[in-house]
Structures are given as structure tokens and as C-alpha cells.
GROMACS .gro file of C-alpha atoms in nm:
model
  453
    1UNK     CA    1  10.069  10.827  11.524
    2UNK     CA    2   9.717  10.843  11.672
    3UNK     CA    3   9.641  11.127  11.431
    4UNK     CA    4   9.682  10.878  11.148
    5UNK     CA    5   9.545  10.566  11.317
    6UNK     CA    6   9.226  10.732  11.450
    7UNK     CA    7   9.074  10.815  11.104
    8UNK     CA    8   9.097  10.451  10.998
    9UNK     CA    9   8.935  10.344  11.325
   10UNK     CA   10   8.659  10.598  11.257
   11UNK     CA   11   8.614  10.444  10.912
   12UNK     CA   12   8.464  10.142  11.089
   13UNK     CA   13   8.150  10.352  11.147
   14UNK     CA   14   8.128  10.500  10.794
   15UNK     CA   15   7.959  10.194  10.631
   16UNK     CA   16   7.679  10.207  10.888
   17UNK     CA   17   7.610  10.584  10.897
   18UNK     CA   18   7.656  10.677  10.529
   19UNK     CA   19   7.341  10.699  10.309
   20UNK     CA   20   7.311  10.407  10.069
   21UNK     CA   21   7.337  10.633   9.762
   22UNK     CA   22   7.684  10.762   9.864
   23UNK     CA   23   7.821  10.453  10.041
   24UNK     CA   24   8.103  10.356   9.803
   25UNK     CA   25   8.207  10.713   9.717
   26UNK     CA   26   8.232  10.816  10.084
   27UNK     CA   27   8.423  10.504  10.189
   28UNK     CA   28   8.672  10.528   9.900
   29UNK     CA   29   8.728  10.903   9.942
   30UNK     CA   30   8.788  10.867  10.317
   31UNK     CA   31   9.033  10.582  10.256
   32UNK     CA   32   9.226  10.797  10.005
   33UNK     CA   33   9.250  11.087  10.252
   34UNK     CA   34   9.378  10.855  10.526
   35UNK     CA   35   9.631  10.706  10.280
   36UNK     CA   36   9.761  11.054  10.199
   37UNK     CA   37   9.799  11.129  10.572
   38UNK     CA   38   9.991  10.805  10.626
   39UNK     CA   39  10.278  10.916  10.400
   40UNK     CA   40  10.399  11.129  10.692
   41UNK     CA   41  10.539  10.802  10.830
   42UNK     CA   42  10.826  10.841  10.585
   43UNK     CA   43  10.955  11.098  10.836
   44UNK     CA   44  11.013  10.819  11.089
   45UNK     CA   45  11.190  10.600  10.839
   46UNK     CA   46  11.535  10.620  10.996
   47UNK     CA   47  11.419  10.651  11.361
   48UNK     CA   48  11.310  10.393  11.616
   49UNK     CA   49  10.996  10.578  11.719
   50UNK     CA   50  10.856  10.424  12.040
   51UNK     CA   51  10.527  10.607  12.092
   52UNK     CA   52  10.436  10.429  12.418
   53UNK     CA   53  10.469  10.088  12.582
   54UNK     CA   54  10.240   9.926  12.325
   55UNK     CA   55  10.314  10.081  11.983
   56UNK     CA   56  10.626  10.152  11.781
   57UNK     CA   57  10.707  10.277  11.431
   58UNK     CA   58  11.052  10.218  11.287
   59UNK     CA   59  11.232  10.158  10.958
   60UNK     CA   60  11.091   9.802  10.931
   61UNK     CA   61  10.726   9.881  11.000
   62UNK     CA   62  10.675  10.228  10.847
   63UNK     CA   63  10.686  10.126  10.474
   64UNK     CA   64  10.448   9.835  10.541
   65UNK     CA   65  10.210  10.062  10.733
   66UNK     CA   66  10.199  10.306  10.441
   67UNK     CA   67  10.141  10.016  10.199
   68UNK     CA   68   9.848   9.889  10.408
   69UNK     CA   69   9.688  10.232  10.418
   70UNK     CA   70   9.745  10.291  10.048
   71UNK     CA   71   9.581   9.967   9.934
   72UNK     CA   72   9.256  10.024  10.126
   73UNK     CA   73   9.105  10.267   9.873
   74UNK     CA   74   9.185  10.059   9.558
   75UNK     CA   75   9.043   9.751   9.733
   76UNK     CA   76   8.711   9.928   9.792
   77UNK     CA   77   8.704  10.074   9.440
   78UNK     CA   78   8.773   9.735   9.279
   79UNK     CA   79   8.483   9.572   9.466
   80UNK     CA   80   8.225   9.834   9.374
   81UNK     CA   81   8.092   9.699   9.043
   82UNK     CA   82   8.035   9.346   9.170
   83UNK     CA   83   7.892   9.437   9.512
   84UNK     CA   84   7.674   9.734   9.414
   85UNK     CA   85   7.403   9.494   9.287
   86UNK     CA   86   7.371   9.318   9.624
   87UNK     CA   87   7.141   9.420   9.914
   88UNK     CA   88   7.261   9.730  10.095
   89UNK     CA   89   7.315   9.543  10.425
   90UNK     CA   90   7.559   9.306  10.254
   91UNK     CA   91   7.741   9.600  10.096
   92UNK     CA   92   7.782   9.769  10.434
   93UNK     CA   93   7.901   9.445  10.594
   94UNK     CA   94   8.152   9.386  10.312
   95UNK     CA   95   8.310   9.732  10.349
   96UNK     CA   96   8.312   9.695  10.729
   97UNK     CA   97   8.489   9.355  10.703
   98UNK     CA   98   8.758   9.498  10.472
   99UNK     CA   99   8.825   9.790  10.707
  100UNK     CA  100   8.840   9.554  11.009
  101UNK     CA  101   9.097   9.344  10.821
  102UNK     CA  102   9.308   9.651  10.740
  103UNK     CA  103   9.290   9.779  11.101
  104UNK     CA  104   9.403   9.443  11.245
  105UNK     CA  105   9.688   9.427  10.990
  106UNK     CA  106   9.799   9.778  11.084
  107UNK     CA  107   9.795   9.694  11.454
  108UNK     CA  108  10.003   9.381  11.384
  109UNK     CA  109  10.267   9.600  11.217
  110UNK     CA  110  10.262   9.856  11.500
  111UNK     CA  111  10.249   9.666  11.829
  112UNK     CA  112  10.557   9.655  12.052
  113UNK     CA  113  10.467   9.338  12.247
  114UNK     CA  114  10.520   9.002  12.077
  115UNK     CA  115  10.212   8.851  12.240
  116UNK     CA  116  10.001   9.138  12.103
  117UNK     CA  117  10.165   9.082  11.765
  118UNK     CA  118  10.066   8.713  11.782
  119UNK     CA  119   9.706   8.805  11.871
  120UNK     CA  120   9.678   9.051  11.581
  121UNK     CA  121   9.860   8.809  11.350
  122UNK     CA  122   9.590   8.550  11.419
  123UNK     CA  123   9.302   8.801  11.424
  124UNK     CA  124   9.366   8.893  11.059
  125UNK     CA  125   9.261   8.539  10.968
  126UNK     CA  126   8.899   8.591  11.086
  127UNK     CA  127   8.795   8.871  10.843
  128UNK     CA  128   8.998   8.700  10.567
  129UNK     CA  129   8.799   8.379  10.619
  130UNK     CA  130   8.472   8.574  10.617
  131UNK     CA  131   8.562   8.750  10.289
  132UNK     CA  132   8.665   8.426  10.116
  133UNK     CA  133   8.381   8.204  10.239
  134UNK     CA  134   8.097   8.461  10.230
  135UNK     CA  135   8.176   8.655   9.912
  136UNK     CA  136   8.382   8.406   9.711
  137UNK     CA  137   8.204   8.317   9.389
  138UNK     CA  138   8.345   7.968   9.335
  139UNK     CA  139   8.210   7.637   9.468
  140UNK     CA  140   8.532   7.542   9.655
  141UNK     CA  141   8.552   7.856   9.870
  142UNK     CA  142   8.481   7.661  10.192
  143UNK     CA  143   8.769   7.424  10.110
  144UNK     CA  144   8.997   7.725  10.049
  145UNK     CA  145   8.898   7.871  10.385
  146UNK     CA  146   8.972   7.536  10.555
  147UNK     CA  147   9.318   7.525  10.390
  148UNK     CA  148   9.393   7.877  10.511
  149UNK     CA  149   9.269   7.806  10.864
  150UNK     CA  150   9.459   7.483  10.923
  151UNK     CA  151   9.786   7.587  10.761
  152UNK     CA  152   9.797   7.910  10.963
  153UNK     CA  153   9.698   7.745  11.292
  154UNK     CA  154   9.949   7.464  11.241
  155UNK     CA  155  10.233   7.715  11.206
  156UNK     CA  156  10.117   7.941  11.488
  157UNK     CA  157  10.079   7.692  11.772
  158UNK     CA  158  10.456   7.642  11.803
  159UNK     CA  159  10.506   8.021  11.806
  160UNK     CA  160  10.256   8.069  12.090
  161UNK     CA  161  10.423   7.793  12.296
  162UNK     CA  162  10.767   7.950  12.257
  163UNK     CA  163  10.636   8.299  12.337
  164UNK     CA  164  10.494   8.173  12.667
  165UNK     CA  165  10.819   7.989  12.740
  166UNK     CA  166  11.021   8.303  12.674
  167UNK     CA  167  10.800   8.515  12.895
  168UNK     CA  168  10.851   8.266  13.178
  169UNK     CA  169  11.233   8.274  13.136
  170UNK     CA  170  11.296   8.642  13.051
  171UNK     CA  171  10.996   8.824  13.197
  172UNK     CA  172  10.917   9.047  12.898
  173UNK     CA  173  10.798   9.017  12.539
  174UNK     CA  174  10.861   9.380  12.441
  175UNK     CA  175  11.039   9.406  12.104
  176UNK     CA  176  11.223   9.715  12.224
  177UNK     CA  177  11.368   9.530  12.526
  178UNK     CA  178  11.423   9.192  12.362
  179UNK     CA  179  11.652   9.346  12.100
  180UNK     CA  180  11.917   9.393  12.368
  181UNK     CA  181  11.842   9.122  12.624
  182UNK     CA  182  11.720   8.809  12.449
  183UNK     CA  183  12.043   8.638  12.349
  184UNK     CA  184  12.223   8.728  12.673
  185UNK     CA  185  11.933   8.623  12.897
  186UNK     CA  186  11.841   8.288  12.740
  187UNK     CA  187  12.100   8.169  12.484
  188UNK     CA  188  11.991   7.804  12.529
  189UNK     CA  189  11.642   7.890  12.401
  190UNK     CA  190  11.764   8.064  12.085
  191UNK     CA  191  11.746   7.761  11.846
  192UNK     CA  192  11.397   7.675  11.975
  193UNK     CA  193  11.289   8.038  11.928
  194UNK     CA  194  11.437   8.044  11.577
  195UNK     CA  195  11.256   7.726  11.469
  196UNK     CA  196  10.914   7.821  11.611
  197UNK     CA  197  10.918   8.177  11.474
  198UNK     CA  198  11.016   8.077  11.126
  199UNK     CA  199  10.765   7.791  11.107
  200UNK     CA  200  10.479   8.036  11.171
  201UNK     CA  201  10.610   8.306  10.938
  202UNK     CA  202  10.717   8.076  10.655
  203UNK     CA  203  10.364   7.936  10.635
  204UNK     CA  204  10.231   8.291  10.609
  205UNK     CA  205  10.483   8.405  10.344
  206UNK     CA  206  10.451   8.124  10.216
  207UNK     CA  207  10.763   7.912  10.162
  208UNK     CA  208  10.745   7.669   9.869
  209UNK     CA  209  10.616   7.340  10.011
  210UNK     CA  210  10.399   7.523  10.266
  211UNK     CA  211  10.224   7.721   9.993
  212UNK     CA  212   9.930   7.497   9.901
  213UNK     CA  213   9.675   7.719  10.075
  214UNK     CA  214   9.772   8.033   9.878
  215UNK     CA  215   9.670   7.947   9.517
  216UNK     CA  216   9.348   7.794   9.648
  217UNK     CA  217   9.267   8.104   9.856
  218UNK     CA  218   9.346   8.341   9.567
  219UNK     CA  219   9.138   8.150   9.315
  220UNK     CA  220   8.833   8.127   9.542
  221UNK     CA  221   8.853   8.477   9.697
  222UNK     CA  222   8.671   8.784   9.561
  223UNK     CA  223   8.883   9.068   9.427
  224UNK     CA  224   8.922   9.235   9.770
  225UNK     CA  225   9.045   8.909   9.924
  226UNK     CA  226   9.304   8.858   9.649
  227UNK     CA  227   9.429   9.218   9.667
  228UNK     CA  228   9.466   9.221  10.047
  229UNK     CA  229   9.622   8.873  10.053
  230UNK     CA  230   9.884   8.968   9.792
  231UNK     CA  231   9.929   9.325   9.909
  232UNK     CA  232   9.953   9.311  10.287
  233UNK     CA  233   9.875   8.974  10.449
  234UNK     CA  234  10.172   8.793  10.292
  235UNK     CA  235  10.390   9.078  10.420
  236UNK     CA  236  10.299   8.986  10.780
  237UNK     CA  237  10.523   8.682  10.740
  238UNK     CA  238  10.806   8.891  10.595
  239UNK     CA  239  10.768   9.150  10.868
  240UNK     CA  240  10.781   8.878  11.134
  241UNK     CA  241  11.100   8.729  10.988
  242UNK     CA  242  11.271   9.069  10.957
  243UNK     CA  243  11.166   9.161  11.311
  244UNK     CA  244  11.292   8.835  11.461
  245UNK     CA  245  11.624   8.829  11.275
  246UNK     CA  246  11.716   9.166  11.430
  247UNK     CA  247  11.689   9.001  11.774
  248UNK     CA  248  11.914   8.706  11.694
  249UNK     CA  249  12.291   8.705  11.685
  250UNK     CA  250  12.497   8.566  11.397
  251UNK     CA  251  12.567   8.237  11.574
  252UNK     CA  252  12.235   8.105  11.438
  253UNK     CA  253  12.321   8.182  11.073
  254UNK     CA  254  12.446   7.824  11.000
  255UNK     CA  255  12.095   7.700  11.085
  256UNK     CA  256  11.960   7.916  10.804
  257UNK     CA  257  12.180   7.772  10.524
  258UNK     CA  258  11.950   7.477  10.430
  259UNK     CA  259  11.648   7.706  10.441
  260UNK     CA  260  11.813   7.960  10.208
  261UNK     CA  261  11.896   7.687   9.955
  262UNK     CA  262  11.544   7.540   9.978
  263UNK     CA  263  11.378   7.881   9.935
  264UNK     CA  264  11.592   7.948   9.625
  265UNK     CA  265  11.485   7.616   9.476
  266UNK     CA  266  11.129   7.718   9.565
  267UNK     CA  267  11.174   8.040   9.364
  268UNK     CA  268  11.284   7.835   9.062
  269UNK     CA  269  11.012   7.569   9.094
  270UNK     CA  270  10.737   7.831   9.144
  271UNK     CA  271  10.854   8.018   8.833
  272UNK     CA  272  10.846   7.693   8.634
  273UNK     CA  273  10.495   7.618   8.765
  274UNK     CA  274  10.380   7.966   8.655
  275UNK     CA  275  10.477   7.880   8.297
  276UNK     CA  276  10.237   7.582   8.308
  277UNK     CA  277   9.927   7.755   8.450
  278UNK     CA  278   9.609   7.799   8.248
  279UNK     CA  279   9.415   7.990   8.518
  280UNK     CA  280   9.500   8.361   8.532
  281UNK     CA  281   9.465   8.409   8.911
  282UNK     CA  282   9.650   8.086   8.980
  283UNK     CA  283   9.945   8.207   8.770
  284UNK     CA  284   9.963   8.537   8.962
  285UNK     CA  285   9.936   8.348   9.294
  286UNK     CA  286  10.231   8.122   9.206
  287UNK     CA  287  10.433   8.428   9.104
  288UNK     CA  288  10.378   8.558   9.460
  289UNK     CA  289  10.525   8.234   9.599
  290UNK     CA  290  10.829   8.286   9.374
  291UNK     CA  291  10.887   8.645   9.485
  292UNK     CA  292  10.838   8.564   9.852
  293UNK     CA  293  11.103   8.291   9.824
  294UNK     CA  294  11.357   8.562   9.744
  295UNK     CA  295  11.241   8.765  10.045
  296UNK     CA  296  11.285   8.461  10.272
  297UNK     CA  297  11.639   8.396  10.145
  298UNK     CA  298  11.734   8.763  10.184
  299UNK     CA  299  11.594   8.784  10.538
  300UNK     CA  300  11.796   8.479  10.645
  301UNK     CA  301  12.130   8.617  10.520
  302UNK     CA  302  12.089   8.915  10.752
  303UNK     CA  303  12.315   9.172  10.585
  304UNK     CA  304  12.225   9.538  10.534
  305UNK     CA  305  12.183   9.495  10.159
  306UNK     CA  306  11.973   9.178  10.188
  307UNK     CA  307  11.733   9.323  10.446
  308UNK     CA  308  11.697   9.641  10.240
  309UNK     CA  309  11.633   9.434   9.928
  310UNK     CA  310  11.374   9.224  10.110
  311UNK     CA  311  11.187   9.535  10.223
  312UNK     CA  312  11.196   9.696   9.876
  313UNK     CA  313  11.078   9.375   9.708
  314UNK     CA  314  10.793   9.332   9.958
  315UNK     CA  315  10.665   9.685   9.894
  316UNK     CA  316  10.694   9.662   9.514
  317UNK     CA  317  10.540   9.313   9.508
  318UNK     CA  318  10.248   9.432   9.721
  319UNK     CA  319  10.162   9.702   9.468
  320UNK     CA  320  10.238   9.515   9.144
  321UNK     CA  321  10.075   9.186   9.244
  322UNK     CA  322   9.765   9.369   9.362
  323UNK     CA  323   9.753   9.552   9.026
  324UNK     CA  324   9.776   9.219   8.841
  325UNK     CA  325   9.482   9.081   9.041
  326UNK     CA  326   9.283   9.397   8.955
  327UNK     CA  327   9.356   9.343   8.587
  328UNK     CA  328   9.255   8.977   8.616
  329UNK     CA  329   8.930   9.090   8.779
  330UNK     CA  330   8.849   9.334   8.497
  331UNK     CA  331   8.879   9.044   8.249
  332UNK     CA  332   8.677   8.810   8.470
  333UNK     CA  333   8.391   9.057   8.521
  334UNK     CA  334   8.344   9.081   8.142
  335UNK     CA  335   8.400   8.720   8.032
  336UNK     CA  336   8.320   8.522   8.351
  337UNK     CA  337   8.632   8.319   8.280
  338UNK     CA  338   8.993   8.317   8.401
  339UNK     CA  339   9.117   8.067   8.142
  340UNK     CA  340   9.398   8.226   7.942
  341UNK     CA  341   9.291   8.067   7.613
  342UNK     CA  342   8.950   8.238   7.637
  343UNK     CA  343   9.099   8.581   7.718
  344UNK     CA  344   9.349   8.613   7.433
  345UNK     CA  345   9.333   8.900   7.187
  346UNK     CA  346   9.200   9.154   7.439
  347UNK     CA  347   9.447   9.418   7.322
  348UNK     CA  348   9.237   9.476   7.008
  349UNK     CA  349   8.927   9.587   7.198
  350UNK     CA  350   9.091   9.720   7.521
  351UNK     CA  351   9.413   9.894   7.410
  352UNK     CA  352   9.453  10.109   7.725
  353UNK     CA  353   9.396   9.809   7.953
  354UNK     CA  354   9.657   9.621   7.748
  355UNK     CA  355   9.901   9.905   7.823
  356UNK     CA  356   9.834   9.852   8.196
  357UNK     CA  357   9.890   9.478   8.148
  358UNK     CA  358  10.223   9.542   7.976
  359UNK     CA  359  10.337   9.784   8.249
  360UNK     CA  360  10.242   9.545   8.530
  361UNK     CA  361  10.404   9.246   8.355
  362UNK     CA  362  10.729   9.438   8.299
  363UNK     CA  363  10.734   9.553   8.662
  364UNK     CA  364  10.664   9.197   8.777
  365UNK     CA  365  10.963   9.064   8.582
  366UNK     CA  366  11.188   9.332   8.739
  367UNK     CA  367  11.270   9.536   8.432
  368UNK     CA  368  11.542   9.795   8.508
  369UNK     CA  369  11.520  10.049   8.667
  370UNK     CA  370  11.193   9.949   8.837
  371UNK     CA  371  11.150   9.907   9.213
  372UNK     CA  372  11.134   9.527   9.171
  373UNK     CA  373  11.471   9.542   8.995
  374UNK     CA  374  11.627   9.745   9.279
  375UNK     CA  375  11.499   9.494   9.535
  376UNK     CA  376  11.605   9.185   9.339
  377UNK     CA  377  11.947   9.331   9.258
  378UNK     CA  378  12.011   9.398   9.628
  379UNK     CA  379  11.901   9.046   9.720
  380UNK     CA  380  12.100   8.874   9.445
  381UNK     CA  381  12.418   9.067   9.524
  382UNK     CA  382  12.383   8.955   9.889
  383UNK     CA  383  12.323   8.596   9.780
  384UNK     CA  384  12.632   8.593   9.559
  385UNK     CA  385  12.836   8.731   9.845
  386UNK     CA  386  12.698   8.458  10.074
  387UNK     CA  387  12.775   8.182   9.821
  388UNK     CA  388  12.876   8.203   9.455
  389UNK     CA  389  12.690   7.875   9.387
  390UNK     CA  390  12.358   8.058   9.417
  391UNK     CA  391  12.440   8.215   9.078
  392UNK     CA  392  12.311   7.905   8.893
  393UNK     CA  393  11.974   7.889   9.072
  394UNK     CA  394  11.927   8.268   9.060
  395UNK     CA  395  12.010   8.281   8.688
  396UNK     CA  396  11.757   8.007   8.604
  397UNK     CA  397  11.495   8.176   8.823
  398UNK     CA  398  11.541   8.507   8.639
  399UNK     CA  399  11.501   8.330   8.301
  400UNK     CA  400  11.178   8.158   8.405
  401UNK     CA  401  11.042   8.473   8.574
  402UNK     CA  402  11.093   8.665   8.250
  403UNK     CA  403  10.933   8.385   8.047
  404UNK     CA  404  10.616   8.355   8.259
  405UNK     CA  405  10.571   8.734   8.279
  406UNK     CA  406  10.586   8.761   7.901
  407UNK     CA  407  10.367   8.451   7.871
  408UNK     CA  408  10.112   8.616   8.101
  409UNK     CA  409  10.095   8.924   7.879
  410UNK     CA  410  10.103   8.737   7.549
  411UNK     CA  411   9.844   8.474   7.644
  412UNK     CA  412   9.596   8.728   7.783
  413UNK     CA  413   9.636   9.016   7.536
  414UNK     CA  414   9.778   8.894   7.204
  415UNK     CA  415   9.688   8.619   6.952
  416UNK     CA  416   9.352   8.594   6.773
  417UNK     CA  417   9.037   8.740   6.927
  418UNK     CA  418   8.780   8.469   7.022
  419UNK     CA  419   8.425   8.533   6.887
  420UNK     CA  420   8.266   8.561   7.231
  421UNK     CA  421   8.486   8.860   7.329
  422UNK     CA  422   8.372   9.095   7.052
  423UNK     CA  423   8.067   9.227   7.242
  424UNK     CA  424   8.229   9.307   7.578
  425UNK     CA  425   8.155   9.627   7.768
  426UNK     CA  426   8.432   9.890   7.750
  427UNK     CA  427   8.666   9.957   8.040
  428UNK     CA  428   8.561  10.219   8.296
  429UNK     CA  429   8.739  10.524   8.437
  430UNK     CA  430   8.713  10.370   8.785
  431UNK     CA  431   8.926  10.074   8.673
  432UNK     CA  432   9.196  10.300   8.529
  433UNK     CA  433   9.204  10.501   8.854
  434UNK     CA  434   9.256  10.178   9.053
  435UNK     CA  435   9.551  10.080   8.834
  436UNK     CA  436   9.694  10.432   8.851
  437UNK     CA  437   9.685  10.411   9.233
  438UNK     CA  438   9.896  10.092   9.208
  439UNK     CA  439  10.146  10.182   8.938
  440UNK     CA  440  10.201  10.550   9.027
  441UNK     CA  441  10.359  10.481   9.372
  442UNK     CA  442  10.593  10.222   9.216
  443UNK     CA  443  10.712  10.475   8.957
  444UNK     CA  444  10.748  10.754   9.215
  445UNK     CA  445  10.953  10.541   9.454
  446UNK     CA  446  11.163  10.422   9.158
  447UNK     CA  447  11.257  10.787   9.101
  448UNK     CA  448  11.343  10.829   9.472
  449UNK     CA  449  11.449  10.488   9.609
  450UNK     CA  450  11.602  10.654   9.919
  451UNK     CA  451  11.255  10.639  10.072
  452UNK     CA  452  11.287  10.259  10.085
  453UNK     CA  453  11.653  10.255  10.186
   0.00000   0.00000   0.00000
């Protein structure tokens, strides 16, 4: 494990010691090498691998660790064109902040102690705030940072209180030990634990109703902020829910029933809201809320198929949603607009980029036999088994998800070409490499879904 974690820690020094002329190439190449090394974690996929008292890698954390490593290089590549015109000190600081964010996210996925997990969970907010407020291009970036800060802190205070209460009653916060001792040692604290954990993680996911910070943060963030938010930071909430549900017995399942129903209605309402968006990044952000609602419902049901489906959907969403934000950024860099009406007709002048748009939109709407489809099929089959009444909400959600995905492609690529878009610069090889790094893993895992199961 240290063989893979150490190179990323060493990457913290690369922005400061690399010559200015080779800064972006060296950082991106190193990130790609580390990402290739991280795929060895697939070997630990079916094993609870406790490396020492502080770190563990198991079937819940290993896919998310690989995803975090894999998205570091595309994040750096996507930021290059916008940041390369800034002073070299700001470029170095930007790369350093991104790597710090990825390291803290990795440590949150790896730690064995719940108090360490809480510390890392909160630490990820600091570099995220810096990226949004320092490098965001819009005038409301400070407001977006305030939304993110207060929503996250509001959810986390209850979690910290319950963690301290548990430590006082049980004497340990080790995940490895709590799996076997928590319910037998303090059954009276279980409902309190359940409520506090899920409040913190549902804000991070986010659950519909607690989601107001997410579209604002996505719209105001630079491309790196949007990619990391969609790719890995939202998965911290899903990881927390999956980790906590393994520690709880089935006696708490009745408490989850209202939350499952509400999250399913959130999936439907988010999909309807996507069909009414005019801002490209806002539409993709609301689609994330819709997908995460399915993950929440699946995690609560707590069957083998639902947990597997939740994990598969989180991985596929991390890659596909990040690819959609990259595509939105390529349009924004050329037109300085995210309004769908002003972006229509791009297929005529950017045919290869339009092919990437079509692929990402089809993956986002879970076209068979894509990875999204495998995840959603597992989740929906678990939901139908839990209650046949979920068929109505799930069916409507699928219809609206298909409609907004096709609307996204049609509104941004088809129709008549506006006059101002006829003199745009052509797409670059770097942008196609970024999209290949997103779509290629999805297609590979689709061919071998056992890696996720």
C-alpha cells in the first residue's frame, strides 16, 4: 500500500521543484504513472486487507481509491489551457492544491479509525474552498464557498458528537473492531448513531433537499473543482453510508423506509429539474443529484445486489460526470458561455467532440450494456424486491433521465449554428486524451464487470 501511496505524497513536491517550462507535463505524467500503479488494488478487491492499525483496503474502498488516483491526471490536463497564462507561482500553487485535495480524499478512503475518517472528511473541504474561491471565474464564487462550508459543517457536527459519545461508551473507533462489537456493546445508541451518520453523509452526497450547495459550487468552480467534486468528493458520502451500514444490524432497516422513498422522489424531481435547465454545468450538477439519490436508496436497502449496484453506479458516475464537465469546459473556453441556446450546432464545426458528447450522454442515461446500466439494474432489482410500489417512481425517473440526457446532447450539439460560433478555435489533442482517459475505463470495466462485483 505504501508503495502506491508514497508516489502521490511525493507529488506534493513536484510543483515546487519542476522547471516552469515542464511543470504541467511533469505533473500530468507523474499522475498517470501513479494511476497505473494504483490498479494493483484490484488484487485486494475480495479481501479485507488491514495493513496496520491505521489503514485498511477492502472491497468497499479499493474501487474508490483507484477512481481517485485515476482522475488526478485528467484534472491537471483539463486545467492546463486556462492556468498556463497565469503567473508561475499561481500555477504551482494550483497544482499543489489539487494534489493536497486528492491526498486527503485518499486518506479518508483508507483510514481505519472513524475519528481519523472524520478529520480527513472535513479536511477535504479546505482545498476545495480554496479552489472554488481563488480560481473560480464567476462573481458569486464566495457565496458558493459559503454554501459549501455551512452545509458541510451543519451535517458534520452531529457526527462528531456521536463519535465522541461512542468512544466513551465502547472504547474504540476502529472500523475493523466496530464491525463485530458495536451493536452488542451499545444497542441503545444505535438509532442515534444511525441518524447522526446519515445526516453528515446525506449532505455530502447530496440528498435532494440538502443539495442546494452542489449546483452553486459546480457553477462557480473552475474545471478542476467541478471534476473532483463530481468524481470523488461526492463519493465520500456514499463511502461513509456503505461503511456505516455494514456495522448496523437489520433491526434499523424500518428507520430507513421513509428515507428510501424520499430519495427516490428526489431522483425523479432532480431529473425533472434537469429538463428545465438552461445552464450547461447546472444541468450536469442536477444530474449528479439524481444519480446519487439512487445510490442512497440502494445503500439503505442493504442487500448484496443493492450495495454492489451502489458501488458500480458511484464508479461509473464519477467517470462519466467528470467527462461531461470536461466537455462543458471545452465549450466554455471557446465561447465564454454555458447557455445551451448559444452553444447549439457545435456538431458542424466539432464533429469528433460531438461524438464524445454523444458517448457521454448515452453512458449518463444508462444505455445497455454500459456500466451505468449494470449499476442501475442492480439497484432497481433490489428496489422492486424491497417494494413493488417503487416501480412507478423508478419508471418515471428512467423516462426523465433519458429525456434530459438526449436534451443535453441535442441542445448543445444539434440545431442551427449561431453566427458567433463560426470562428472558434479547433479542438486540441489534449482535450481528446482527457476524454479518452474518462471513457476508456468505463468501456473496459463494462467488458469485465467482475472487477466491480
